Coordinates of C-alpha atoms and ligand atoms in Angstrom, one line a residue:
X21 CA 11.4 -6.3 -0.1
X22 CA 11.6 -4.1 -2.7
X23 CA 13.9 -5.4 -6.3
X24 CA 15.0 -3.0 -8.3
X25 CA 16.5 -3.5 -12.1
X26 CA 19.8 -1.6 -12.2
X27 CA 20.7 -3.1 -15.1
X28 CA 20.4 -6.6 -17.1
X29 CA 16.5 -6.5 -17.4
X30 CA 15.4 -7.5 -20.9
X31 CA 19.4 -7.1 -22.7
X32 CA 21.8 -9.6 -21.5
X33 CA 24.8 -7.5 -20.8
X34 CA 25.2 -4.4 -17.2
X35 CA 23.7 -7.2 -15.2
X36 CA 23.1 -4.9 -11.7
X37 CA 20.1 -6.3 -9.5
X38 CA 19.4 -3.9 -5.5
X39 CA 17.3 -5.9 -3.6
X40 CA 16.0 -3.7 -0.8
X41 CA 15.4 -6.3 2.2
X42 CA 15.6 -6.7 6.4
X43 CA 16.8 -3.1 6.2
X44 CA 19.6 -3.8 3.8
X45 CA 20.8 -2.9 1.0
X46 CA 22.0 -5.5 -1.0
X47 CA 23.3 -5.5 -4.5
X48 CA 23.9 -8.8 -6.8
X49 CA 26.6 -8.6 -9.4
X50 CA 28.2 -5.3 -11.2
X51 CA 28.4 -6.0 -14.8
X52 CA 29.0 -4.2 -17.9
X53 CA 27.7 -3.8 -21.8
X54 CA 30.7 -4.8 -23.7
X55 CA 29.3 -3.8 -26.9
X56 CA 28.7 -0.7 -25.2
X57 CA 31.1 2.4 -24.5
X58 CA 31.9 4.8 -21.4
X59 CA 28.7 5.4 -19.0
X60 CA 26.1 3.7 -21.4
X61 CA 28.3 0.2 -20.7
X62 CA 27.4 1.1 -17.0
X63 CA 24.4 -0.1 -14.7
X64 CA 22.4 2.5 -13.1
X65 CA 24.9 4.0 -10.8
X66 CA 22.6 7.2 -9.8
X67 CA 19.9 5.2 -9.4
X68 CA 21.5 3.1 -6.9
X69 CA 22.9 6.3 -4.6
X70 CA 19.2 7.6 -4.8
X71 CA 17.5 4.4 -3.7
X72 CA 19.7 3.8 -1.1
X73 CA 21.1 7.2 0.1
X74 CA 24.6 5.8 -0.3
X75 CA 24.5 2.7 1.7
X76 CA 25.5 -0.5 0.0
X77 CA 25.9 -3.5 2.7
X78 CA 26.8 -6.2 1.0
X79 CA 27.8 -7.1 -2.8
X80 CA 27.6 -10.4 -4.0
X81 CA 28.8 -11.7 -7.6
X82 CA 27.3 -14.9 -9.1
X83 CA 30.5 -15.9 -11.6
X84 CA 33.2 -13.9 -13.7
X85 CA 31.6 -12.9 -17.1
X86 CA 31.9 -9.4 -17.6
X87 CA 28.4 -8.8 -17.7
X88 CA 28.3 -9.7 -14.1
X89 CA 31.7 -8.3 -13.0
X90 CA 33.0 -5.4 -15.6
X91 CA 31.9 -2.4 -13.1
X92 CA 33.0 -4.1 -10.4
X93 CA 36.0 -1.2 -10.0
X94 CA 33.5 1.8 -10.0
X95 CA 31.0 0.0 -7.4
X96 CA 34.2 -0.5 -5.4
X97 CA 35.6 3.3 -5.1
X98 CA 31.8 4.6 -4.8
X99 CA 30.7 2.4 -1.7
X100 CA 34.5 1.3 -1.1
X101 CA 33.9 -0.3 3.0
X102 CA 31.1 -2.4 1.1
X103 CA 31.6 -6.5 1.3
X104 CA 32.2 -8.5 -1.6
X105 CA 31.6 -12.4 -2.3
X106 CA 32.0 -14.6 -4.8
X107 CA 33.3 -17.8 -5.2
X108 CA 37.5 -18.5 -5.7
X109 CA 37.4 -19.7 -9.7
X110 CA 35.2 -16.9 -9.8
X111 CA 38.4 -14.5 -8.3
X112 CA 40.7 -16.7 -10.0
X113 CA 39.0 -15.3 -13.5
X114 CA 37.9 -11.6 -12.4
X115 CA 41.2 -11.1 -11.6
X116 CA 42.1 -11.7 -15.0
X117 CA 39.3 -10.1 -16.7
X118 CA 39.6 -6.3 -14.6
X119 CA 43.2 -6.1 -15.9
X120 CA 42.1 -7.7 -19.5
X121 CA 40.0 -4.9 -19.3
X122 CA 42.0 -1.7 -18.6
X123 CA 44.3 -2.4 -21.6
X124 CA 41.1 -2.5 -23.3
X125 CA 40.0 0.7 -22.0
X126 CA 43.8 2.4 -22.6
X127 CA 43.4 1.0 -26.7
X128 CA 39.9 2.9 -26.7
X129 CA 41.6 6.0 -25.2
X130 CA 43.9 5.7 -27.8
X131 CA 41.9 5.4 -30.5
X132 CA 39.3 7.5 -30.4
X133 CA 40.3 9.8 -27.1
X134 CA 37.8 8.3 -24.7
X135 CA 38.5 8.8 -21.5
X136 CA 38.7 5.5 -19.7
X137 CA 35.7 4.6 -17.0
X138 CA 38.4 3.6 -14.4
X139 CA 41.9 2.2 -14.1
X140 CA 44.4 0.5 -12.6
X141 CA 44.0 1.7 -9.1
X142 CA 40.5 0.9 -8.9
X143 CA 41.1 -2.7 -10.3
X144 CA 43.7 -3.2 -8.1
X145 CA 41.6 -2.1 -4.7
X146 CA 38.4 -3.8 -6.1
X147 CA 40.7 -7.4 -6.7
X148 CA 42.2 -6.7 -3.2
X149 CA 38.6 -6.2 -1.4
X150 CA 37.4 -9.3 -3.0
X151 CA 36.3 -12.7 -0.3
X152 CA 36.0 -15.5 -1.4
X153 CA 33.2 -18.2 0.3
X154 CA 33.1 -22.0 -0.2
X155 CA 30.0 -23.4 -2.5
X156 CA 27.8 -25.4 -0.6
X157 CA 28.0 -23.6 2.7
X158 CA 26.0 -21.0 4.8
X159 CA 27.8 -17.8 5.7
X160 CA 26.9 -14.8 7.1
X161 CA 28.7 -11.6 5.9
X162 CA 26.8 -8.7 7.9
X163 CA 24.3 -9.3 10.7
X164 CA 21.2 -11.1 9.9
X165 CA 22.1 -11.9 6.0
X166 CA 22.9 -15.3 5.2
X167 CA 24.6 -16.2 2.2
X168 CA 24.9 -19.6 -0.2
X169 CA 26.6 -20.0 -3.4
X170 CA 25.3 -23.6 -5.1
X171 CA 26.7 -24.4 -8.3
X172 CA 24.6 -23.3 -11.3
X173 CA 26.5 -24.8 -13.8
X174 CA 27.2 -22.6 -16.8
X175 CA 31.2 -21.6 -16.4
X176 CA 33.5 -23.0 -13.5
X177 CA 33.0 -20.9 -10.7
X178 CA 29.6 -20.1 -11.5
X179 CA 26.7 -20.1 -9.0
X180 CA 23.3 -19.4 -7.9
X181 CA 22.8 -16.9 -4.5
X182 CA 20.7 -17.7 -2.3
X183 CA 20.2 -15.1 0.8
X184 CA 17.9 -15.7 3.7
X185 CA 17.2 -12.9 6.2
X186 CA 14.1 -12.4 8.7
X187 CA 12.3 -10.4 5.6
X188 CA 12.4 -13.4 3.2
X189 CA 14.5 -16.1 1.1
X190 CA 15.2 -15.0 -2.0
X191 CA 17.3 -17.3 -5.2
X192 CA 19.4 -14.8 -8.1
X193 CA 19.9 -17.8 -10.3
X194 CA 22.9 -15.8 -11.6
X195 CA 23.8 -17.4 -15.2
X196 CA 22.8 -21.6 -15.4
X197 CA 23.2 -24.4 -17.2
X198 CA 21.9 -27.8 -16.5
X199 CA 23.2 -29.9 -19.1
X200 CA 27.2 -30.8 -18.7
X201 CA 29.7 -29.4 -20.1
X202 CA 33.4 -30.4 -20.3
X203 CA 34.4 -28.0 -18.1
X204 CA 32.0 -27.7 -16.0
X205 CA 29.3 -30.1 -14.3
X206 CA 26.2 -29.4 -14.6
X207 CA 23.6 -27.8 -11.9
X208 CA 22.2 -29.6 -9.6
X209 CA 17.9 -28.9 -8.3
X210 CA 17.5 -25.7 -5.8
X211 CA 14.8 -28.5 -3.9
X212 CA 16.0 -27.9 -0.1
X213 CA 15.6 -24.4 -0.6
X214 CA 12.0 -22.5 -0.9
X215 CA 12.8 -18.7 -1.8
X216 CA 9.8 -16.4 -1.6
X217 CA 11.5 -14.6 -4.8
X218 CA 13.8 -16.0 -7.4
X219 CA 15.4 -13.6 -9.8
X220 CA 15.7 -15.8 -12.9
X221 CA 18.1 -15.7 -15.8
X222 CA 16.3 -15.8 -19.1
X223 CA 18.0 -15.9 -22.2
X224 CA 17.1 -19.3 -23.5
X225 CA 12.9 -18.1 -22.3
X226 CA 11.9 -19.0 -25.8
X227 CA 14.9 -21.4 -27.0
X228 CA 14.8 -25.6 -26.8
X229 CA 18.3 -26.7 -27.6
X230 CA 18.9 -29.6 -29.2
X231 CA 20.9 -32.5 -28.2
X232 CA 24.3 -31.6 -26.5
X233 CA 26.1 -34.2 -27.5
X234 CA 24.9 -34.4 -31.3
X235 CA 25.6 -30.7 -31.3
X236 CA 29.4 -31.7 -30.5
X237 CA 30.1 -34.7 -32.8
X238 CA 28.2 -32.1 -35.7
X239 CA 31.0 -29.5 -35.2
X240 CA 33.8 -31.5 -35.1
X241 CA 33.5 -33.3 -38.0
X242 CA 32.4 -30.2 -39.5
X243 CA 35.5 -28.7 -38.5
X244 CA 37.6 -31.7 -40.1
X245 CA 36.0 -31.4 -43.8
X246 CA 37.2 -27.9 -43.8
X247 CA 40.2 -28.4 -42.8
X248 CA 41.0 -32.1 -44.8
X249 CA 39.4 -30.1 -47.8
X250 CA 42.4 -27.3 -47.2
X251 CA 40.4 -24.6 -45.3
X252 CA 41.0 -23.0 -41.8
X253 CA 38.2 -22.6 -39.8
X254 CA 37.4 -19.4 -37.2
X255 CA 35.6 -19.9 -34.0
X256 CA 34.9 -16.5 -32.7
X257 CA 34.7 -17.6 -29.0
X258 CA 33.5 -16.0 -25.5
X259 CA 37.3 -16.3 -23.8
X260 CA 35.8 -17.8 -20.6
X261 CA 33.8 -20.9 -21.0
X262 CA 33.0 -21.6 -24.7
X263 CA 36.5 -21.0 -26.1
X264 CA 37.7 -23.9 -23.7
X265 CA 34.6 -26.3 -24.5
X266 CA 35.6 -25.9 -28.2
X267 CA 39.0 -26.8 -28.1
X268 CA 38.2 -29.8 -25.4
X269 CA 35.6 -31.0 -27.8
X270 CA 38.1 -31.2 -30.6
X271 CA 40.4 -32.3 -29.0
X272 CA 39.0 -35.4 -27.6
X273 CA 37.4 -36.2 -31.1
X274 CA 41.1 -36.6 -31.9
X275 CA 42.4 -38.2 -29.4
X276 CA 39.5 -40.8 -29.7
X277 CA 40.4 -41.2 -33.3
X278 CA 36.7 -39.7 -34.8
X279 CA 38.2 -36.9 -36.4
X280 CA 41.4 -36.6 -38.2
X281 CA 44.3 -34.5 -36.0
X282 CA 45.5 -31.1 -37.5
X283 CA 46.5 -28.0 -35.0
X284 CA 44.0 -25.5 -32.9
X285 CA 45.9 -21.9 -32.2
X286 CA 44.2 -19.5 -29.6
X287 CA 44.4 -15.7 -29.8
X288 CA 43.3 -12.7 -27.9
X289 CA 41.8 -13.2 -24.1
X290 CA 41.1 -16.7 -24.8
X291 CA 44.8 -17.8 -24.3
X292 CA 44.9 -15.9 -20.8
X293 CA 41.9 -17.7 -19.1
X294 CA 43.4 -20.6 -20.7
X295 CA 46.3 -20.7 -18.7
X296 CA 44.4 -19.6 -15.7
X297 CA 42.4 -23.0 -15.3
X298 CA 45.4 -24.8 -14.5
X299 CA 49.3 -23.9 -12.8
X300 CA 51.8 -25.8 -14.0
X301 CA 53.9 -25.3 -11.1
X302 CA 51.2 -26.1 -9.2
X303 CA 49.1 -28.1 -10.7
X304 CA 46.7 -28.4 -7.7
X305 CA 46.0 -24.6 -7.7
X306 CA 44.2 -22.2 -10.0
X307 CA 40.6 -24.0 -11.3
X308 CA 41.9 -27.8 -11.7
X309 CA 39.9 -28.8 -7.9
X310 CA 36.6 -27.4 -9.5
X311 CA 36.4 -28.8 -12.6
X312 CA 34.7 -32.3 -13.8
X313 CA 36.3 -35.4 -12.5
X314 CA 36.8 -37.3 -16.0
X315 CA 38.8 -34.0 -16.9
X316 CA 40.8 -33.8 -13.5
X317 CA 41.3 -37.6 -14.0
X318 CA 42.9 -37.0 -17.8
X319 CA 44.7 -33.9 -16.6
X320 CA 46.2 -35.6 -13.7
X321 CA 47.2 -39.4 -15.4
X322 CA 48.7 -37.6 -18.9
X323 CA 50.2 -34.9 -16.9
X324 CA 50.0 -32.0 -19.4
X325 CA 48.1 -28.7 -19.0
X326 CA 44.4 -29.3 -19.2
X327 CA 44.5 -27.0 -22.9
X328 CA 47.9 -26.9 -24.1
X329 CA 49.6 -29.9 -25.6
X330 CA 52.5 -30.9 -28.6
X331 CA 51.7 -32.5 -31.1
X332 CA 52.2 -36.8 -31.2
X333 CA 50.5 -39.3 -32.4
X334 CA 46.8 -38.3 -32.0
X335 CA 47.5 -35.9 -29.6
X336 CA 47.0 -32.2 -31.8
X337 CA 49.6 -29.1 -31.1
X338 CA 46.9 -26.7 -28.6
X339 CA 48.5 -23.3 -28.4
X340 CA 48.7 -20.0 -28.5
X341 CA 49.5 -17.3 -31.6
X342 CA 50.9 -14.0 -30.5
X343 CA 50.5 -10.8 -32.2
X344 CA 53.1 -11.0 -34.4
X345 CA 52.3 -14.1 -35.8
X346 CA 48.5 -13.0 -36.9
X347 CA 49.8 -12.9 -40.9
X348 CA 52.1 -15.5 -40.7
X349 CA 49.5 -17.5 -39.7
X350 CA 47.2 -17.4 -42.7
X351 CA 49.4 -18.7 -44.5
X352 CA 50.7 -21.9 -42.3
X353 CA 48.6 -25.7 -43.8
X354 CA 44.7 -26.5 -42.8
X355 CA 44.2 -25.4 -38.8
X356 CA 41.9 -24.4 -37.0
X357 CA 41.4 -20.8 -34.6
X358 CA 39.8 -20.0 -32.4
X359 CA 39.7 -16.4 -31.3
X360 CA 38.0 -13.9 -29.1
X361 CA 35.8 -11.9 -29.2
X362 CA 33.0 -13.9 -29.7
X363 CA 30.4 -11.8 -31.7
X364 CA 33.4 -10.7 -34.0
X365 CA 32.9 -7.2 -32.1
X366 CA 36.9 -6.4 -32.7
X367 CA 39.6 -8.5 -30.9
X368 CA 41.9 -10.8 -33.0
X369 CA 38.3 -12.7 -34.7
X370 CA 37.4 -10.2 -36.4
X371 CA 40.7 -9.3 -37.5
X372 CA 41.2 -13.2 -38.7
X373 CA 37.3 -13.3 -40.1
X374 CA 38.1 -10.8 -42.3
X375 CA 41.8 -12.3 -43.8
X376 CA 39.2 -15.3 -44.1
X377 CA 36.1 -15.1 -45.2
X378 CA 36.3 -14.0 -49.0
X379 CA 37.6 -17.0 -49.3
X380 CA 35.5 -21.0 -50.1
X381 CA 37.5 -23.0 -49.0
X382 CA 37.3 -21.4 -45.1
X383 CA 34.5 -21.5 -42.8
X384 CA 33.4 -19.3 -40.1
X385 CA 31.6 -21.2 -37.3
X386 CA 29.9 -19.8 -34.7
X387 CA 28.9 -21.3 -31.8
X388 CA 27.2 -18.9 -29.4
X389 CA 24.8 -16.2 -28.3
X390 CA 25.0 -12.8 -30.5
X391 CA 23.8 -9.8 -29.7
X392 CA 20.7 -8.1 -31.9
X393 CA 23.2 -5.9 -32.3
X394 CA 26.0 -7.7 -33.3
X395 CA 28.6 -8.3 -36.1
X396 CA 28.1 -12.2 -35.5
X397 CA 24.6 -11.9 -35.7
X398 CA 24.8 -10.3 -38.9
X399 CA 27.0 -12.8 -40.4
X400 CA 24.5 -15.4 -39.7
X401 CA 22.1 -13.1 -41.3
X402 CA 23.7 -12.8 -45.1
X403 CA 23.8 -15.1 -48.2
X404 CA 26.7 -16.4 -49.1
X405 CA 28.4 -13.3 -51.7
X406 CA 27.0 -10.7 -49.3
X407 CA 29.6 -8.5 -47.9
X408 CA 29.4 -8.0 -43.9
X409 CA 31.2 -4.9 -42.0
X410 CA 33.2 -6.2 -39.7
X411 CA 35.8 -3.3 -37.8
X412 CA 34.3 -0.9 -40.2
X413 CA 35.7 -2.5 -43.4
X414 CA 33.2 -4.3 -46.1
X415 CA 34.0 -8.0 -46.2
X416 CA 32.8 -10.3 -48.9
X417 CA 31.2 -13.1 -47.1
X418 CA 32.0 -16.8 -49.6
X419 CA 33.4 -18.7 -46.7
X420 CA 31.7 -21.2 -45.4
X421 CA 28.6 -20.4 -42.3
X422 CA 27.3 -22.2 -40.1
X423 CA 26.0 -22.2 -36.1
X424 CA 26.6 -25.0 -33.3
X425 CA 24.6 -24.9 -30.1
X426 CA 26.7 -25.2 -27.5
X427 CA 25.1 -23.3 -25.4
X428 CA 25.7 -22.8 -21.8
X429 CA 22.2 -21.5 -20.5
X430 CA 19.7 -23.4 -19.9
X431 CA 16.7 -23.7 -21.9
X432 CA 12.9 -22.8 -21.7
X433 CA 11.9 -26.2 -20.2
X434 CA 14.9 -26.7 -18.3
X435 CA 14.2 -23.4 -16.7
X436 CA 10.5 -24.1 -16.0
X437 CA 12.1 -27.3 -14.2
X438 CA 14.4 -25.4 -12.1
X439 CA 11.5 -23.1 -11.2
X440 CA 9.2 -26.4 -9.5
X441 CA 11.7 -27.7 -7.9
X442 CA 12.6 -24.0 -6.0
X443 CA 8.7 -23.4 -5.7
X444 CA 8.8 -19.7 -5.6
X445 CA 6.6 -17.4 -4.6
X446 CA 6.9 -14.7 -7.0
X447 CA 9.4 -14.5 -10.2
X448 CA 11.1 -12.1 -11.2
X449 CA 12.7 -12.3 -14.6
X450 CA 15.8 -11.1 -16.4
X451 CA 19.3 -11.5 -18.5
X452 CA 17.3 -12.1 -21.7
X453 CA 16.3 -9.9 -24.7
X454 CA 12.2 -8.3 -24.3
X455 CA 11.1 -11.5 -26.6
X456 CA 12.5 -14.3 -24.4
X457 CA 11.6 -13.4 -21.4
X458 CA 8.1 -12.7 -22.0
X459 CA 7.4 -16.1 -23.4
X460 CA 8.9 -17.4 -20.1
X461 CA 6.6 -15.0 -18.5
X462 CA 3.4 -16.7 -19.9
X463 CA 4.5 -20.0 -19.5
X464 CA 5.2 -19.5 -15.7
X465 CA 2.1 -17.0 -15.2
X466 CA -0.1 -20.4 -14.1
X467 CA 1.5 -20.9 -10.9
X468 CA 3.3 -17.6 -10.1
X469 CA 3.8 -13.5 -9.6
X470 CA 6.2 -13.3 -12.0
X471 CA 8.2 -9.7 -13.4
X472 CA 9.3 -9.1 -16.9
X473 CA 10.6 -5.5 -15.8
X474 CA 12.8 -3.1 -17.5
X475 CA 15.9 -1.3 -16.4
X476 CA 15.4 1.0 -13.3
X477 CA 12.0 0.0 -12.8
X478 CA 11.4 -0.4 -8.9
X479 CA 8.7 -2.7 -7.6
X480 CA 7.8 -5.1 -4.1
X481 CA 8.0 -8.5 -6.1
X482 CA 5.6 -10.0 -3.1
X483 CA 2.9 -8.3 -4.7
X484 CA 1.0 -9.1 -7.3
X485 CA 1.3 -6.5 -10.8
X486 CA -1.7 -4.5 -10.7
X487 CA -2.9 -5.8 -14.3
X488 CA -3.7 -9.6 -12.8
X489 CA -7.1 -10.4 -11.4
X490 CA -8.4 -10.5 -8.1
X491 CA -8.8 -14.0 -8.1
X492 CA -5.6 -15.3 -10.3
X493 CA -4.0 -13.3 -6.9
X494 CA -6.0 -14.8 -4.6
X495 CA -5.5 -18.6 -6.6
X496 CA -1.8 -17.6 -5.9
X497 CA -2.5 -17.1 -2.4
X498 CA -4.2 -19.5 -1.7
X499 CA -1.8 -22.3 -3.2
X500 CA 0.6 -21.8 -1.2
X501 CA -1.2 -21.8 2.6
X502 CA -1.3 -25.8 4.0
X503 CA -2.6 -26.6 7.6
X504 CA -3.4 -29.5 9.0
X505 CA -5.4 -30.8 10.6
X506 CA -5.8 -33.6 14.1
X507 CA -9.0 -36.3 13.0
X508 CA -10.8 -37.8 15.2
X509 CA -14.2 -40.2 14.6
X510 CA -16.6 -40.5 17.4
X511 CA -19.8 -41.8 17.9
X512 CA -21.2 -38.5 16.9
X513 CA -19.2 -38.1 13.7
X514 CA -16.2 -37.2 12.4
X515 CA -14.1 -33.9 13.6
X516 CA -11.5 -32.4 11.7
X517 CA -9.5 -29.8 14.4
X518 CA -7.3 -27.2 12.4
X519 CA -4.5 -24.9 14.2
X520 CA -6.5 -21.8 14.8
X521 CA -4.6 -19.4 13.0
X522 CA -6.2 -20.9 9.9
X523 CA -9.1 -18.0 11.1
X524 CA -6.4 -15.4 10.3
X525 CA -6.0 -17.0 7.0
X526 CA -7.4 -14.2 4.3
X527 CA -8.9 -16.7 1.9
X528 CA -10.7 -18.3 4.7
X529 CA -12.1 -15.0 6.5
X530 CA -13.5 -13.7 2.9
X531 CA -15.1 -17.3 1.7
X532 CA -15.6 -19.4 4.9
X533 CA -15.8 -17.3 7.9
X534 CA -19.6 -16.8 7.7
X535 CA -20.6 -20.1 6.6
X536 CA -22.6 -22.5 8.4
X537 CA -21.5 -26.1 6.4
X538 CA -18.8 -26.8 4.5
X539 CA -20.0 -29.4 2.1
X540 CA -17.0 -32.2 1.4
X541 CA -16.3 -33.7 -1.9
X542 CA -14.5 -36.4 -2.8
X543 CA -12.5 -36.0 -5.8
X544 CA -10.0 -39.2 -5.7
X545 CA -7.1 -39.1 -3.4
X546 CA -8.5 -34.9 -2.6
X547 CA -11.1 -33.2 -0.3
X548 CA -12.8 -30.3 -1.9
X549 CA -14.3 -28.2 0.5
X550 CA -17.2 -25.6 -0.7
X551 CA -18.6 -22.9 2.1
X552 CA -22.4 -22.6 2.4
X553 CA -25.1 -20.8 4.6
X554 CA -28.3 -22.4 5.7
X555 CA -30.4 -19.4 5.4
X556 CA -28.8 -17.0 2.3
X557 CA -31.3 -14.4 3.4
Ligands
ZN614 ZN1 27.4 -15.6 -17.4
ZN615 ZN1 25.0 -13.2 -18.2

């Protein structure tokens, strides 16, 4: 088995992994670095071509986020015959996101004369080629490779990908969230499949999340405070997942009268993603069947859209802003605006941040992951009154700025728990900044072979890394070997007869094969065996 990081190793962005197993070349995810442009935003396509000699047998997509799917049209154009598998909700959302990507690229071309990476035709072709599979069911898309999608929480449609071949078993975690969210249930443990290799995300490999529901309450109360004092709150949000969570947190806090009622406006991609969650003409289509039961019941009973609503008693107005309303909405009364992009890298959120930041009455609340180089990260590091460069403009930051942790990723303890359910032999840590991945590696290294590779590294993940000592390798090897013997008590003694294949185990050969005697020490419920020789010469 050979693993190669084509992208998404030591970073969050351009996730793309090549697995060469059982004579097959399998590529998992084909993402983009949303904050980079042109070739720099792509996974390493040349390396993929070189390692596979142009033969890729299967593409698997874990979920719809652009850092996992954004380069799919290019990938498909290069390998047009290769089957591409994802879950049904992922397909619905990828359709919207990729069409939007073309719009953004067209805009960038008009701005800076850059040539877009792909056009409408590549997107249409890739979308037409996507095949959907159900969750929780084994399929065999190509002979000798069986695949299973296990719900991974995170966002609607997201899956861990389980792969079974003659040569070994692999789990690719994708992005996982154990905590239940409003729009998606938490991930259930994978305790029914023991992989040889686990490729695991580590976004918060060095973090611990605070209690989710208290963060939600604190956010709702803080938003209400600003609005009641006559201000406007901007919540920059990732279009898919976080924005929908924030809308529902605020809406349900109003319905339960925990906070006062005020309008919620949305702008940017957020709007089209919200639309996709619910098809008014045919409610049982779209994403509704994939949402948590509680939310499905609310929608069916209230006969309302999942997100959009008109003002009525404690029900707030939740609506979309059009591009031509952006300036006029600023002078309208107190409100909250939820807009993409999530890290203030362009998009309507950057426009609103520029307009709102210099008034003390207003607030910008950050609720998601902020890239090291993003304006969102810098915003969190500023002191009141400092200036922040947004879209090339210096803006004095006088408004309130707070951060709330509504993470859609597992934290360190939750990641380690998931690993202990799966009991893999070897782990490759990806999807995180190097610091987070190394911290997580140190937590796991006692029990598993663990790699935290850089992009373009290629290796056999089943082999222990060179820096690991021989004793440690032997320990890891031995830990997985289990032999069951028959016990017979006779007048002469106690006999335990183990199966013949035990003789072939490397630890048996190294430690026990030459032994004349084996000493048994009772160690509570366990027995400890040690080999010894009668004649040490
Ligand atoms: Zn994701
Ligand atoms: Zn991701």
